[in-house]
Amino acid sequence: MAIVKVKSIEDLGLPDKELMIWSRSKIYYKNGKYLKILNICDRLLSDGTNYNRLQVLEKLSELKGIKYLELPQNLYITDKEFLGYSMPICLGKPLDYLTEDISINKVIKMVMGLLEDIQKISAIGILNPDIWGGNVLFDKNNLYLIDFDNCIYFDDIDLAYKIMGMSLFNLIIDRMLDSYDLNWLNDIDINYIKERIDNLESTDYIAFINLLRLKIARKSQEKIETVGDMRRCLRNEKLWQ
């Protein structure tokens, strides 16, 4: 959106009580948006790390055509400090709450949507190394990525996409399988593709999910249409002995 210069943090008119306290920031609710206020140690623009953070977040805030990234909006600064920024409210839940009634096809669609936006980040030379369960939300229709404070400039566009894609992929697989180990399958095709993805040699994320569903369906002789179907088959230890 824009950099907004103010005289001091008092000009932001923050509510008396914060909504959330994180390790390096506080979140406030104001006028239908969140305000993320950085800790004092992360504000001084004379510090190169803080200045670079402002530059990266400004670049992200200017991205167009984004659907699934809850990017910073107005960035608030003084002459010497980067105070924080406003951001839209995302009503999704953490992926830990991924329910068993969600179809595999819906998961694939959600992943593809978020990957498209992640590719737009890498295309402008930025890497988000902070893709984990607390920063990826879902609302049964879409996945959303939040919290971009740790984003950095990254010259290798292809590698940046693979790093972020691999992080999202492993998170999704872990939540779909509900902590069941892929080694249970003992399948050479599954292991080969997974290894290539983890080694940043492949972006076959969707192909892997489809192959995983196919392998489990063949082994169980059942239709695998939902996350619950997949987990139920994995719970049947007799299939994997």
Short mmCIF file of N, CA and C in Angstrom, two decimals, residues 24-162:
data_model
loop_
_atom_site.label_atom_id
_atom_site.label_comp_id
_atom_site.label_asym_id
_atom_site.label_seq_id
_atom_site.Cartn_x
_atom_site.Cartn_y
_atom_site.Cartn_z
N ARG A 24 8.26 -10.91 19.20
CA ARG A 24 8.94 -9.70 18.74
C ARG A 24 7.97 -8.61 18.31
N SER A 25 6.71 -8.75 18.70
CA SER A 25 5.73 -7.74 18.31
C SER A 25 4.45 -7.89 19.13
N LYS A 26 3.60 -6.89 19.01
CA LYS A 26 2.27 -6.94 19.61
C LYS A 26 1.23 -6.66 18.52
N ILE A 27 0.08 -7.32 18.62
CA ILE A 27 -0.98 -7.15 17.63
C ILE A 27 -2.15 -6.42 18.27
N TYR A 28 -2.61 -5.37 17.60
CA TYR A 28 -3.76 -4.61 18.05
C TYR A 28 -4.86 -4.69 17.00
N TYR A 29 -6.09 -4.50 17.43
CA TYR A 29 -7.21 -4.43 16.49
C TYR A 29 -7.70 -2.99 16.43
N LYS A 30 -7.82 -2.47 15.20
CA LYS A 30 -8.30 -1.11 15.04
C LYS A 30 -8.94 -0.94 13.67
N ASN A 31 -10.14 -0.44 13.65
CA ASN A 31 -10.85 -0.11 12.41
C ASN A 31 -10.91 -1.27 11.42
N GLY A 32 -11.19 -2.46 11.93
CA GLY A 32 -11.37 -3.62 11.06
C GLY A 32 -10.09 -4.22 10.52
N LYS A 33 -8.96 -3.82 11.07
CA LYS A 33 -7.67 -4.37 10.64
C LYS A 33 -6.81 -4.67 11.86
N TYR A 34 -5.76 -5.44 11.62
CA TYR A 34 -4.76 -5.65 12.65
C TYR A 34 -3.65 -4.62 12.48
N LEU A 35 -3.11 -4.16 13.59
CA LEU A 35 -1.91 -3.34 13.60
C LEU A 35 -0.82 -4.13 14.30
N LYS A 36 0.25 -4.38 13.61
CA LYS A 36 1.38 -5.11 14.19
C LYS A 36 2.46 -4.10 14.56
N ILE A 37 2.72 -3.99 15.86
CA ILE A 37 3.71 -3.04 16.35
C ILE A 37 4.96 -3.80 16.78
N LEU A 38 6.07 -3.45 16.18
CA LEU A 38 7.32 -4.15 16.45
C LEU A 38 7.88 -3.77 17.81
N ASN A 39 8.63 -4.69 18.40
CA ASN A 39 9.33 -4.39 19.65
C ASN A 39 10.35 -3.28 19.41
N ILE A 40 10.67 -2.54 20.45
CA ILE A 40 11.57 -1.40 20.33
C ILE A 40 12.90 -1.78 19.70
N CYS A 41 13.42 -2.95 20.05
CA CYS A 41 14.74 -3.37 19.54
C CYS A 41 14.72 -3.65 18.04
N ASP A 42 13.53 -3.80 17.46
CA ASP A 42 13.43 -4.09 16.02
C ASP A 42 12.97 -2.88 15.21
N ARG A 43 13.02 -1.70 15.80
CA ARG A 43 12.47 -0.52 15.12
C ARG A 43 13.51 0.39 14.49
N LEU A 44 14.66 0.57 15.09
CA LEU A 44 15.61 1.58 14.64
C LEU A 44 16.05 1.35 13.20
N LEU A 45 15.82 2.35 12.35
CA LEU A 45 16.17 2.23 10.94
C LEU A 45 17.67 2.37 10.70
N SER A 46 18.40 2.81 11.70
CA SER A 46 19.86 2.84 11.58
C SER A 46 20.46 1.44 11.63
N ASP A 47 19.67 0.49 12.10
CA ASP A 47 20.07 -0.92 12.10
C ASP A 47 19.76 -1.51 10.73
N GLY A 48 20.77 -2.08 10.09
CA GLY A 48 20.60 -2.59 8.73
C GLY A 48 19.52 -3.64 8.60
N THR A 49 19.40 -4.50 9.61
CA THR A 49 18.38 -5.55 9.57
C THR A 49 16.98 -4.96 9.56
N ASN A 50 16.76 -3.97 10.41
CA ASN A 50 15.45 -3.34 10.48
C ASN A 50 15.14 -2.56 9.21
N TYR A 51 16.15 -1.87 8.67
CA TYR A 51 15.94 -1.12 7.43
C TYR A 51 15.61 -2.06 6.28
N ASN A 52 16.33 -3.17 6.19
CA ASN A 52 16.05 -4.14 5.12
C ASN A 52 14.66 -4.74 5.27
N ARG A 53 14.23 -4.97 6.51
CA ARG A 53 12.89 -5.50 6.73
C ARG A 53 11.85 -4.53 6.17
N LEU A 54 12.04 -3.25 6.43
CA LEU A 54 11.12 -2.24 5.90
C LEU A 54 11.10 -2.28 4.38
N GLN A 55 12.27 -2.37 3.75
CA GLN A 55 12.34 -2.38 2.29
C GLN A 55 11.64 -3.60 1.70
N VAL A 56 11.85 -4.76 2.31
CA VAL A 56 11.22 -5.99 1.80
C VAL A 56 9.71 -5.92 1.97
N LEU A 57 9.25 -5.47 3.13
CA LEU A 57 7.81 -5.40 3.38
C LEU A 57 7.15 -4.37 2.46
N GLU A 58 7.86 -3.29 2.17
CA GLU A 58 7.32 -2.30 1.23
C GLU A 58 7.14 -2.92 -0.15
N LYS A 59 8.13 -3.69 -0.58
CA LYS A 59 8.05 -4.34 -1.89
C LYS A 59 6.90 -5.34 -1.92
N LEU A 60 6.72 -6.09 -0.84
CA LEU A 60 5.62 -7.05 -0.77
C LEU A 60 4.27 -6.34 -0.79
N SER A 61 4.19 -5.22 -0.11
CA SER A 61 2.91 -4.50 -0.02
C SER A 61 2.46 -3.97 -1.37
N GLU A 62 3.38 -3.88 -2.33
CA GLU A 62 3.06 -3.35 -3.65
C GLU A 62 2.65 -4.43 -4.65
N LEU A 63 2.72 -5.70 -4.24
CA LEU A 63 2.35 -6.80 -5.13
C LEU A 63 0.88 -6.71 -5.52
N LYS A 64 0.59 -7.00 -6.78
CA LYS A 64 -0.78 -6.97 -7.29
C LYS A 64 -1.26 -8.39 -7.61
N GLY A 65 -2.57 -8.56 -7.63
CA GLY A 65 -3.16 -9.84 -8.03
C GLY A 65 -2.95 -10.95 -7.04
N ILE A 66 -2.75 -10.60 -5.77
CA ILE A 66 -2.53 -11.59 -4.72
C ILE A 66 -3.86 -11.97 -4.08
N LYS A 67 -4.07 -13.27 -3.90
CA LYS A 67 -5.32 -13.76 -3.30
C LYS A 67 -5.12 -14.42 -1.94
N TYR A 68 -3.98 -15.06 -1.75
CA TYR A 68 -3.84 -15.94 -0.59
C TYR A 68 -2.69 -15.55 0.33
N LEU A 69 -2.14 -14.38 0.15
CA LEU A 69 -1.09 -13.86 1.03
C LEU A 69 -1.65 -12.67 1.78
N GLU A 70 -1.63 -12.72 3.10
CA GLU A 70 -2.11 -11.61 3.91
C GLU A 70 -0.95 -10.63 4.12
N LEU A 71 -0.71 -9.83 3.09
CA LEU A 71 0.47 -8.98 3.05
C LEU A 71 0.29 -7.70 3.86
N PRO A 72 1.40 -7.08 4.27
CA PRO A 72 1.33 -5.79 4.95
C PRO A 72 0.64 -4.76 4.07
N GLN A 73 -0.01 -3.81 4.71
CA GLN A 73 -0.66 -2.74 3.97
C GLN A 73 0.08 -1.43 4.24
N ASN A 74 -0.40 -0.58 5.13
CA ASN A 74 0.32 0.64 5.44
C ASN A 74 1.48 0.35 6.39
N LEU A 75 2.64 0.89 6.06
CA LEU A 75 3.84 0.73 6.88
C LEU A 75 4.11 2.05 7.60
N TYR A 76 4.17 2.02 8.92
CA TYR A 76 4.26 3.25 9.71
C TYR A 76 5.70 3.48 10.19
N ILE A 77 6.22 4.66 9.85
CA ILE A 77 7.59 5.00 10.24
C ILE A 77 7.63 6.40 10.86
N THR A 78 8.69 6.65 11.61
CA THR A 78 9.04 8.00 12.04
C THR A 78 10.37 8.35 11.36
N ASP A 79 10.97 9.44 11.77
CA ASP A 79 12.27 9.81 11.18
C ASP A 79 13.33 8.74 11.44
N LYS A 80 13.18 8.02 12.56
CA LYS A 80 14.24 7.10 12.96
C LYS A 80 13.79 5.65 13.11
N GLU A 81 12.48 5.41 13.13
CA GLU A 81 12.01 4.07 13.47
C GLU A 81 10.98 3.53 12.48
N PHE A 82 10.98 2.23 12.34
CA PHE A 82 9.91 1.50 11.65
C PHE A 82 9.03 0.92 12.75
N LEU A 83 7.87 1.54 12.94
CA LEU A 83 7.01 1.19 14.08
C LEU A 83 6.27 -0.13 13.88
N GLY A 84 5.78 -0.34 12.66
CA GLY A 84 4.98 -1.53 12.39
C GLY A 84 4.10 -1.29 11.18
N TYR A 85 3.06 -2.09 11.04
CA TYR A 85 2.22 -1.98 9.84
C TYR A 85 0.83 -2.54 10.10
N SER A 86 -0.07 -2.15 9.21
CA SER A 86 -1.43 -2.69 9.25
C SER A 86 -1.50 -3.90 8.33
N MET A 87 -2.44 -4.79 8.62
CA MET A 87 -2.62 -5.98 7.78
C MET A 87 -4.06 -6.43 7.88
N PRO A 88 -4.56 -7.09 6.83
CA PRO A 88 -5.95 -7.55 6.84
C PRO A 88 -6.14 -8.67 7.84
N ILE A 89 -7.38 -8.86 8.25
CA ILE A 89 -7.72 -9.93 9.18
C ILE A 89 -8.03 -11.19 8.39
N CYS A 90 -7.37 -12.28 8.75
CA CYS A 90 -7.63 -13.58 8.13
C CYS A 90 -8.39 -14.43 9.14
N LEU A 91 -9.56 -14.91 8.74
CA LEU A 91 -10.42 -15.66 9.65
C LEU A 91 -10.17 -17.16 9.61
N GLY A 92 -9.14 -17.59 8.93
CA GLY A 92 -8.84 -19.01 8.84
C GLY A 92 -8.31 -19.58 10.14
N LYS A 93 -8.22 -20.90 10.18
CA LYS A 93 -7.68 -21.62 11.33
C LYS A 93 -6.32 -22.22 10.98
N PRO A 94 -5.47 -22.46 11.98
CA PRO A 94 -4.20 -23.13 11.71
C PRO A 94 -4.42 -24.51 11.13
N LEU A 95 -3.46 -24.97 10.36
CA LEU A 95 -3.58 -26.27 9.69
C LEU A 95 -3.67 -27.44 10.66
N ASP A 96 -3.34 -27.22 11.94
CA ASP A 96 -3.51 -28.27 12.94
C ASP A 96 -4.96 -28.72 13.02
N TYR A 97 -5.87 -27.85 12.60
CA TYR A 97 -7.30 -28.15 12.67
C TYR A 97 -7.86 -28.67 11.34
N LEU A 98 -6.98 -29.14 10.47
CA LEU A 98 -7.42 -29.70 9.20
C LEU A 98 -8.35 -30.89 9.47
N THR A 99 -9.59 -30.78 9.05
CA THR A 99 -10.60 -31.78 9.39
C THR A 99 -10.62 -32.92 8.38
N GLU A 100 -11.10 -34.07 8.85
CA GLU A 100 -11.04 -35.27 8.03
C GLU A 100 -12.05 -35.28 6.89
N ASP A 101 -13.04 -34.39 6.94
CA ASP A 101 -14.05 -34.39 5.88
C ASP A 101 -13.61 -33.63 4.64
N ILE A 102 -12.47 -32.97 4.68
CA ILE A 102 -11.99 -32.21 3.52
C ILE A 102 -11.49 -33.18 2.46
N SER A 103 -11.93 -32.96 1.23
CA SER A 103 -11.55 -33.87 0.15
C SER A 103 -10.10 -33.64 -0.27
N ILE A 104 -9.49 -34.68 -0.78
CA ILE A 104 -8.12 -34.57 -1.29
C ILE A 104 -8.08 -33.57 -2.45
N ASN A 105 -9.11 -33.59 -3.28
CA ASN A 105 -9.16 -32.64 -4.40
C ASN A 105 -9.19 -31.20 -3.90
N LYS A 106 -9.88 -30.96 -2.78
CA LYS A 106 -9.93 -29.61 -2.23
C LYS A 106 -8.55 -29.22 -1.69
N VAL A 107 -7.88 -30.14 -1.05
CA VAL A 107 -6.52 -29.87 -0.56
C VAL A 107 -5.61 -29.50 -1.73
N ILE A 108 -5.70 -30.26 -2.81
CA ILE A 108 -4.88 -29.98 -3.99
C ILE A 108 -5.18 -28.59 -4.54
N LYS A 109 -6.45 -28.26 -4.63
CA LYS A 109 -6.84 -26.94 -5.14
C LYS A 109 -6.30 -25.83 -4.25
N MET A 110 -6.38 -26.02 -2.93
CA MET A 110 -5.90 -25.01 -2.00
C MET A 110 -4.39 -24.84 -2.12
N VAL A 111 -3.68 -25.94 -2.23
CA VAL A 111 -2.22 -25.89 -2.36
C VAL A 111 -1.82 -25.19 -3.65
N MET A 112 -2.49 -25.52 -4.75
CA MET A 112 -2.17 -24.90 -6.03
C MET A 112 -2.38 -23.39 -5.98
N GLY A 113 -3.46 -22.95 -5.33
CA GLY A 113 -3.73 -21.53 -5.22
C GLY A 113 -2.64 -20.80 -4.46
N LEU A 114 -2.25 -21.35 -3.32
CA LEU A 114 -1.22 -20.70 -2.52
C LEU A 114 0.14 -20.74 -3.23
N LEU A 115 0.43 -21.83 -3.92
CA LEU A 115 1.69 -21.92 -4.66
C LEU A 115 1.79 -20.84 -5.74
N GLU A 116 0.67 -20.50 -6.37
CA GLU A 116 0.68 -19.45 -7.39
C GLU A 116 1.12 -18.12 -6.78
N ASP A 117 0.62 -17.82 -5.58
CA ASP A 117 1.02 -16.57 -4.94
C ASP A 117 2.45 -16.64 -4.43
N ILE A 118 2.86 -17.80 -3.94
CA ILE A 118 4.24 -17.96 -3.49
C ILE A 118 5.21 -17.73 -4.65
N GLN A 119 4.82 -18.17 -5.84
CA GLN A 119 5.66 -17.96 -7.01
C GLN A 119 5.83 -16.47 -7.31
N LYS A 120 4.80 -15.68 -7.01
CA LYS A 120 4.88 -14.24 -7.23
C LYS A 120 5.86 -13.59 -6.26
N ILE A 121 5.98 -14.15 -5.06
CA ILE A 121 6.98 -13.65 -4.12
C ILE A 121 8.39 -13.91 -4.66
N SER A 122 8.62 -15.14 -5.08
CA SER A 122 9.96 -15.49 -5.58
C SER A 122 10.30 -14.70 -6.83
N ALA A 123 9.29 -14.39 -7.64
CA ALA A 123 9.53 -13.68 -8.90
C ALA A 123 10.07 -12.27 -8.69
N ILE A 124 9.83 -11.69 -7.51
CA ILE A 124 10.37 -10.35 -7.24
C ILE A 124 11.61 -10.44 -6.35
N GLY A 125 12.20 -11.64 -6.28
CA GLY A 125 13.46 -11.80 -5.57
C GLY A 125 13.35 -11.80 -4.07
N ILE A 126 12.25 -12.37 -3.55
CA ILE A 126 12.05 -12.42 -2.10
C ILE A 126 11.79 -13.86 -1.68
N LEU A 127 12.35 -14.23 -0.54
CA LEU A 127 12.17 -15.56 0.05
C LEU A 127 11.53 -15.42 1.42
N ASN A 128 10.50 -16.22 1.67
CA ASN A 128 9.91 -16.30 3.01
C ASN A 128 10.35 -17.62 3.63
N PRO A 129 11.29 -17.59 4.58
CA PRO A 129 11.78 -18.83 5.18
C PRO A 129 10.94 -19.28 6.37
N ASP A 130 9.80 -18.64 6.56
CA ASP A 130 9.02 -18.83 7.78
C ASP A 130 7.65 -19.45 7.49
N ILE A 131 7.63 -20.46 6.63
CA ILE A 131 6.37 -21.14 6.32
C ILE A 131 6.24 -22.36 7.23
N TRP A 132 5.41 -22.25 8.25
CA TRP A 132 5.19 -23.33 9.21
C TRP A 132 3.72 -23.33 9.63
N GLY A 133 3.35 -24.27 10.51
CA GLY A 133 1.94 -24.47 10.83
C GLY A 133 1.22 -23.25 11.36
N GLY A 134 1.91 -22.42 12.14
CA GLY A 134 1.26 -21.24 12.69
C GLY A 134 1.05 -20.13 11.70
N ASN A 135 1.74 -20.18 10.56
CA ASN A 135 1.65 -19.11 9.56
C ASN A 135 0.83 -19.49 8.33
N VAL A 136 0.32 -20.70 8.30
CA VAL A 136 -0.54 -21.13 7.19
C VAL A 136 -1.92 -21.45 7.75
N LEU A 137 -2.91 -20.70 7.30
CA LEU A 137 -4.28 -20.86 7.78
C LEU A 137 -5.17 -21.39 6.67
N PHE A 138 -6.30 -21.99 7.06
CA PHE A 138 -7.25 -22.47 6.05
C PHE A 138 -8.67 -22.19 6.52
N ASP A 139 -9.57 -22.04 5.56
CA ASP A 139 -10.98 -21.79 5.88
C ASP A 139 -11.91 -22.76 5.16
N LYS A 140 -11.40 -23.95 4.84
CA LYS A 140 -12.12 -25.01 4.13
C LYS A 140 -12.25 -24.74 2.64
N ASN A 141 -11.89 -23.55 2.21
CA ASN A 141 -11.91 -23.23 0.78
C ASN A 141 -10.53 -22.87 0.26
N ASN A 142 -9.74 -22.23 1.10
CA ASN A 142 -8.44 -21.74 0.65
C ASN A 142 -7.40 -21.84 1.77
N LEU A 143 -6.15 -21.81 1.36
CA LEU A 143 -5.03 -21.67 2.29
C LEU A 143 -4.53 -20.23 2.24
N TYR A 144 -4.10 -19.72 3.38
CA TYR A 144 -3.59 -18.36 3.45
C TYR A 144 -2.26 -18.35 4.19
N LEU A 145 -1.32 -17.56 3.68
CA LEU A 145 -0.03 -17.41 4.32
C LEU A 145 0.03 -16.05 5.00
N ILE A 146 0.42 -16.05 6.27
CA ILE A 146 0.50 -14.80 7.04
C ILE A 146 1.92 -14.63 7.58
N ASP A 147 2.21 -13.44 8.08
CA ASP A 147 3.45 -13.10 8.78
C ASP A 147 4.66 -13.15 7.85
N PHE A 148 5.06 -11.98 7.38
CA PHE A 148 6.16 -11.88 6.42
C PHE A 148 7.36 -11.12 6.98
N ASP A 149 7.44 -11.01 8.31
CA ASP A 149 8.50 -10.23 8.94
C ASP A 149 9.90 -10.78 8.65
N ASN A 150 10.01 -12.08 8.43
CA ASN A 150 11.33 -12.69 8.24
C ASN A 150 11.72 -12.85 6.78
N CYS A 151 10.94 -12.28 5.88
CA CYS A 151 11.27 -12.35 4.46
C CYS A 151 12.59 -11.63 4.16
N ILE A 152 13.31 -12.15 3.20
CA ILE A 152 14.61 -11.57 2.83
C ILE A 152 14.72 -11.50 1.31
N TYR A 153 15.63 -10.66 0.84
CA TYR A 153 15.94 -10.65 -0.59
C TYR A 153 16.70 -11.93 -0.93
N PHE A 154 16.38 -12.50 -2.10
CA PHE A 154 17.00 -13.76 -2.51
C PHE A 154 17.11 -13.75 -4.03
N ASP A 155 18.33 -13.76 -4.53
CA ASP A 155 18.56 -13.56 -5.96
C ASP A 155 18.12 -14.73 -6.83
N ASP A 156 18.23 -15.95 -6.32
CA ASP A 156 17.91 -17.14 -7.11
C ASP A 156 16.40 -17.39 -7.07
N ILE A 157 15.69 -16.92 -8.09
CA ILE A 157 14.23 -17.00 -8.12
C ILE A 157 13.74 -18.44 -8.08
N ASP A 158 14.37 -19.29 -8.87
CA ASP A 158 13.95 -20.69 -8.93
C ASP A 158 14.15 -21.39 -7.59
N LEU A 159 15.30 -21.16 -6.97
CA LEU A 159 15.58 -21.79 -5.69
C LEU A 159 14.66 -21.26 -4.60
N ALA A 160 14.36 -19.96 -4.63
CA ALA A 160 13.45 -19.38 -3.64
C ALA A 160 12.09 -20.06 -3.69
N TYR A 161 11.59 -20.27 -4.91
CA TYR A 161 10.29 -20.94 -5.05
C TYR A 161 10.35 -22.37 -4.53
N LYS A 162 11.44 -23.07 -4.83
CA LYS A 162 11.56 -24.47 -4.39
C LYS A 162 11.66 -24.57 -2.86
#
